[in-house]
Short mmCIF file of C-alpha atoms and ligand atoms in Angstrom, two decimals:
data_model
loop_
_atom_site.label_atom_id
_atom_site.label_comp_id
_atom_site.label_asym_id
_atom_site.label_seq_id
_atom_site.Cartn_x
_atom_site.Cartn_y
_atom_site.Cartn_z
CA MET A 1 189.04 -229.51 52.57
CA SER A 2 187.54 -232.78 51.59
CA LEU A 3 183.82 -233.29 52.20
CA VAL A 4 182.23 -236.63 51.30
CA VAL A 5 178.47 -237.71 51.47
CA LEU A 6 178.05 -241.43 51.71
CA GLY A 7 174.81 -242.92 50.57
CA GLY A 8 172.48 -243.63 47.61
CA SER A 9 171.46 -240.58 45.83
CA VAL A 10 167.77 -241.66 45.76
CA SER A 11 167.46 -241.44 49.54
CA PRO A 12 165.47 -238.33 50.64
CA PHE A 13 167.98 -237.84 53.59
CA VAL A 14 171.00 -238.08 51.23
CA ARG A 15 169.25 -235.63 48.89
CA LYS A 16 168.64 -233.22 51.77
CA VAL A 17 172.30 -233.18 52.71
CA ARG A 18 173.37 -232.73 49.07
CA VAL A 19 170.90 -229.82 48.56
CA ALA A 20 172.06 -228.16 51.76
CA LEU A 21 175.69 -228.43 50.55
CA ALA A 22 174.76 -226.98 47.16
CA GLU A 23 172.73 -224.05 48.76
CA LYS A 24 175.89 -223.34 50.89
CA GLY A 25 178.01 -223.44 47.69
CA LEU A 26 180.16 -226.29 48.93
CA ASP A 27 181.94 -228.84 46.66
CA TYR A 28 181.70 -232.53 47.90
CA GLN A 29 182.05 -235.89 46.60
CA LEU A 30 179.16 -238.50 46.65
CA GLU A 31 180.27 -242.06 47.65
CA GLN A 32 177.50 -244.46 46.73
CA VAL A 33 176.57 -246.74 49.71
CA ASN A 34 173.73 -249.09 49.57
CA PRO A 35 172.63 -249.50 53.24
CA PHE A 36 171.37 -252.96 52.46
CA SER A 37 174.74 -254.22 51.12
CA PRO A 38 177.09 -251.86 52.94
CA PRO A 39 180.86 -251.79 52.67
CA GLU A 40 183.01 -253.29 55.35
CA GLY A 41 183.30 -251.16 58.43
CA TRP A 42 180.08 -249.29 57.61
CA ARG A 43 178.71 -249.54 61.20
CA LYS A 44 181.76 -247.63 62.48
CA VAL A 45 180.76 -244.61 60.15
CA SER A 46 176.99 -245.08 60.55
CA PRO A 47 176.28 -246.94 63.82
CA LEU A 48 172.64 -247.42 62.93
CA GLY A 49 173.53 -248.63 59.41
CA ARG A 50 171.63 -245.90 57.72
CA ILE A 51 172.38 -243.41 55.00
CA PRO A 52 173.51 -240.63 54.83
CA ALA A 53 176.83 -240.65 56.57
CA PHE A 54 179.33 -237.80 56.06
CA LYS A 55 183.14 -237.27 56.17
CA ASP A 56 184.97 -234.05 56.64
CA GLY A 57 188.54 -235.05 56.24
CA ASP A 58 188.98 -237.88 58.91
CA ARG A 59 185.94 -236.81 60.89
CA THR A 60 182.71 -238.80 60.31
CA LEU A 61 179.05 -238.26 61.15
CA ALA A 62 175.73 -240.03 60.58
CA ASP A 63 172.17 -238.75 60.18
CA SER A 64 171.03 -236.00 57.90
CA SER A 65 169.81 -233.68 60.64
CA VAL A 66 173.15 -234.03 62.55
CA ILE A 67 175.11 -233.54 59.34
CA CYS A 68 173.15 -230.38 58.38
CA ALA A 69 173.50 -229.02 61.93
CA TYR A 70 177.29 -229.59 61.69
CA LEU A 71 177.47 -227.93 58.23
CA GLU A 72 175.70 -224.96 59.60
CA LYS A 73 178.29 -224.51 62.35
CA ARG A 74 181.23 -225.23 60.10
CA PHE A 75 180.07 -223.18 57.10
CA PRO A 76 177.65 -220.51 58.63
CA SER A 77 177.07 -218.49 55.40
CA PRO A 78 174.57 -218.64 53.90
CA ALA A 79 172.55 -219.59 56.91
CA LEU A 80 170.07 -222.40 56.56
CA PHE A 81 168.88 -222.40 60.18
CA PRO A 82 167.05 -219.29 61.61
CA ALA A 83 168.71 -217.20 64.20
CA ASP A 84 165.49 -216.63 66.20
CA PRO A 85 165.25 -219.38 68.87
CA TYR A 86 161.62 -220.24 68.18
CA GLU A 87 162.04 -220.22 64.40
CA HIS A 88 165.10 -222.42 64.84
CA ALA A 89 163.20 -224.94 66.79
CA ARG A 90 160.37 -224.86 64.27
CA ALA A 91 162.90 -225.70 61.56
CA LEU A 92 164.13 -228.66 63.66
CA TRP A 93 160.47 -229.69 64.05
CA PHE A 94 160.03 -229.90 60.32
CA GLU A 95 163.02 -232.10 60.05
CA GLU A 96 161.52 -234.34 62.64
CA PHE A 97 158.02 -234.33 60.96
CA ILE A 98 159.56 -235.48 57.78
CA ASP A 99 161.85 -237.96 59.31
CA GLY A 100 159.49 -239.44 61.84
CA GLY A 101 156.14 -239.02 60.04
CA PHE A 102 156.28 -238.27 56.33
CA VAL A 103 159.04 -240.47 54.96
CA PRO A 104 157.73 -243.69 56.68
CA VAL A 105 154.57 -243.19 54.50
CA ALA A 106 155.86 -241.58 51.27
CA GLY A 107 159.07 -243.59 51.16
CA SER A 108 158.23 -247.09 52.43
CA LYS A 109 154.65 -247.30 51.32
CA VAL A 110 154.72 -245.39 48.07
CA PHE A 111 158.14 -244.92 46.47
CA ARG A 112 159.63 -248.26 47.45
CA PRO A 113 156.74 -250.50 46.02
CA LEU A 114 156.07 -248.29 43.02
CA VAL A 115 159.71 -247.49 41.99
CA LEU A 116 162.42 -249.33 43.88
CA LYS A 117 160.91 -252.78 44.01
CA PRO A 118 160.15 -253.14 40.22
CA LEU A 119 163.62 -251.71 39.39
CA PHE A 120 165.50 -254.04 41.71
CA GLY A 121 163.15 -256.89 40.89
CA GLY A 122 163.97 -256.37 37.19
CA LYS A 123 160.35 -255.52 36.38
CA ALA A 124 158.98 -252.66 34.22
CA GLU A 125 155.93 -252.04 36.36
CA PRO A 126 154.98 -252.75 39.95
CA GLU A 127 152.80 -255.80 40.90
CA PRO A 128 149.14 -254.94 40.77
CA ALA A 129 148.79 -255.54 44.49
CA ASP A 130 151.66 -253.10 45.21
CA GLU A 131 150.11 -250.52 42.88
CA ALA A 132 146.70 -250.89 44.61
CA ALA A 133 148.22 -250.66 48.12
CA ALA A 134 150.32 -247.71 47.24
CA ARG A 135 147.28 -245.98 45.69
CA LYS A 136 145.37 -246.55 48.92
CA VAL A 137 148.15 -244.85 50.86
CA VAL A 138 148.23 -241.88 48.48
CA GLU A 139 144.44 -241.51 48.84
CA GLU A 140 144.25 -242.03 52.65
CA GLU A 141 147.57 -241.56 54.43
CA LEU A 142 149.28 -238.75 52.57
CA PRO A 143 146.32 -236.27 52.48
CA PRO A 144 146.30 -235.57 56.25
CA LEU A 145 150.16 -235.00 56.11
CA TRP A 146 149.69 -232.68 53.11
CA ASP A 147 146.80 -230.85 54.87
CA TYR A 148 149.13 -230.11 57.72
CA LEU A 149 151.84 -228.90 55.42
CA GLU A 150 149.50 -226.74 53.45
CA SER A 151 148.20 -225.18 56.68
CA GLU A 152 151.66 -224.60 58.05
CA LEU A 153 152.71 -222.73 54.92
CA GLY A 154 149.72 -220.43 55.25
CA ASP A 155 150.05 -217.55 52.89
CA ARG A 156 153.86 -217.54 53.10
CA ASP A 157 156.32 -218.88 50.41
CA LEU A 158 158.50 -220.73 52.92
CA PHE A 159 157.96 -222.90 56.08
CA VAL A 160 159.89 -220.83 58.61
CA GLY A 161 160.78 -217.12 58.45
CA ARG A 162 161.50 -215.27 55.25
CA GLU A 163 164.69 -217.10 53.99
CA LEU A 164 165.28 -220.50 52.80
CA THR A 165 165.96 -222.91 55.66
CA ILE A 166 166.58 -226.55 56.24
CA ALA A 167 162.81 -226.91 56.90
CA ASP A 168 162.11 -226.09 53.18
CA ILE A 169 164.88 -228.36 51.87
CA THR A 170 163.68 -231.23 54.19
CA VAL A 171 160.03 -230.97 53.10
CA ALA A 172 160.80 -230.70 49.43
CA SER A 173 163.22 -233.60 49.34
CA PRO A 174 160.86 -236.66 49.85
CA HIS A 175 158.51 -235.02 47.37
CA VAL A 176 161.19 -235.71 44.74
CA ASN A 177 160.80 -239.45 45.50
CA LEU A 178 157.00 -239.03 45.23
CA ARG A 179 157.43 -237.23 41.95
CA HIS A 180 159.64 -240.25 40.68
CA ALA A 181 156.63 -242.41 41.65
CA GLY A 182 154.22 -240.20 39.69
CA VAL A 183 152.71 -238.65 42.82
CA ALA A 184 152.25 -235.01 43.91
CA PRO A 185 149.74 -233.10 45.98
CA ALA A 186 146.88 -232.05 43.75
CA ARG A 187 147.07 -228.33 42.95
CA LYS A 188 143.42 -227.88 43.51
CA ARG A 189 143.36 -229.18 47.06
CA TRP A 190 146.84 -228.15 48.20
CA PRO A 191 147.70 -225.15 46.01
CA ARG A 192 150.25 -223.48 48.30
CA LEU A 193 152.25 -226.70 49.01
CA ARG A 194 152.16 -227.68 45.26
CA ALA A 195 153.45 -224.15 44.30
CA PHE A 196 156.09 -224.34 47.00
CA LEU A 197 157.29 -227.71 45.69
CA ASP A 198 157.41 -226.39 42.13
CA ARG A 199 159.50 -223.45 43.32
CA MET A 200 161.84 -225.63 45.37
CA HIS A 201 162.41 -228.33 42.76
CA ALA A 202 163.19 -225.56 40.18
CA ARG A 203 166.13 -224.25 42.29
CA PRO A 204 169.46 -225.15 40.88
CA SER A 205 170.32 -227.21 44.04
CA PHE A 206 167.26 -229.51 43.58
CA LYS A 207 167.23 -229.31 39.70
CA LYS A 208 170.74 -230.92 39.53
CA VAL A 209 169.97 -233.93 41.67
CA ILE A 210 166.47 -234.33 40.10
CA GLU A 211 168.14 -234.31 36.54
CA GLU A 212 170.66 -237.00 37.72
CA GLU A 213 167.93 -239.16 39.17
CA THR A 214 165.06 -238.85 36.69
CA PRO A 215 166.63 -241.23 33.96
CA ILE A 216 167.01 -243.89 36.61
CA PHE A 217 164.01 -243.59 38.84
CA GLY A 218 161.67 -241.02 37.30
CA LYS A 219 159.78 -243.00 34.72
CA ARG A 220 156.44 -242.26 36.36
CA SER A 221 156.98 -238.60 36.84
CA ALA A 222 155.36 -237.81 33.53
CA ASN A 223 152.15 -239.23 34.93
CA ILE A 224 151.70 -236.46 37.40
CA LYS A 225 148.51 -234.49 36.83
CA ASP A 226 147.40 -231.24 38.35
N1 GSH B 1 167.11 -240.03 60.64
C1 GSH B 1 167.97 -240.58 59.52
C2 GSH B 1 167.11 -241.48 58.59
C3 GSH B 1 167.96 -242.09 57.55
C4 GSH B 1 167.28 -243.24 56.82
O1 GSH B 1 166.22 -243.76 57.33
N2 GSH B 1 167.84 -243.76 55.79
C5 GSH B 1 167.41 -244.81 55.13
C6 GSH B 1 167.38 -244.66 53.57
S1 GSH B 1 166.26 -243.49 53.08
C7 GSH B 1 168.20 -245.99 55.40
O2 GSH B 1 169.37 -245.98 55.50
N3 GSH B 1 167.59 -247.22 55.60
C8 GSH B 1 168.27 -248.48 55.88
C9 GSH B 1 168.06 -249.04 57.15
O3 GSH B 1 167.28 -248.51 57.97
O4 GSH B 1 168.64 -250.12 57.43
C10 GSH B 1 168.42 -239.27 58.73
O5 GSH B 1 167.86 -238.18 58.80
O6 GSH B 1 169.54 -239.46 58.08
#
């Protein structure tokens, strides 16, 4: 068996697949692909040009949600998708919420200007204008999304059902990017969400990738306040 994840480890969608593989106890290789300067033939593997893509032997797939759905059928145990039809659909919904709603804000408007742009522009710190714009997003655009997640958690430890699911992995993953940018939901206003993230990021599956990434991307994570 040869499983390969293709993509940059800093992508929340690549991390989601890596954590799902780790939670299922599967070995895999990570082949670094930068979607902005991809290898030849990349569009054959990932028709939309995005990361992650995935190889299982000579079979290829693209899109983290598709890859995770495949992994679930191929390696059913331990399950990461609920058996109950409604709970299953709810788990898919959280994948969509993060993909279509949360990452376009947290990734493009916060992590990219605060962490990626300075790194790739060879600068130690973001431009003041980028910092100010990102700060505004953190103050105005992330709170309603965090309010929603806080209310969906309710008094439970996990988003759907009683076992860890793809919903939990998917929600926790882009919060690693935010953590690298020095941003987290304040414990006072979003106590359940913050405690959930602390628990998720302490799981061995997340801990391993966070430890790999932090020396490269996580300079601002020490700035996080409660
Ligand atoms: N729905 C996709 C989203 C993947 C995605 O947007 N990946 C970003 C990196 S985080 C990417 O490849 N961007 C490059 C591009 O859109 O050209 C998934 O779940 O895999």
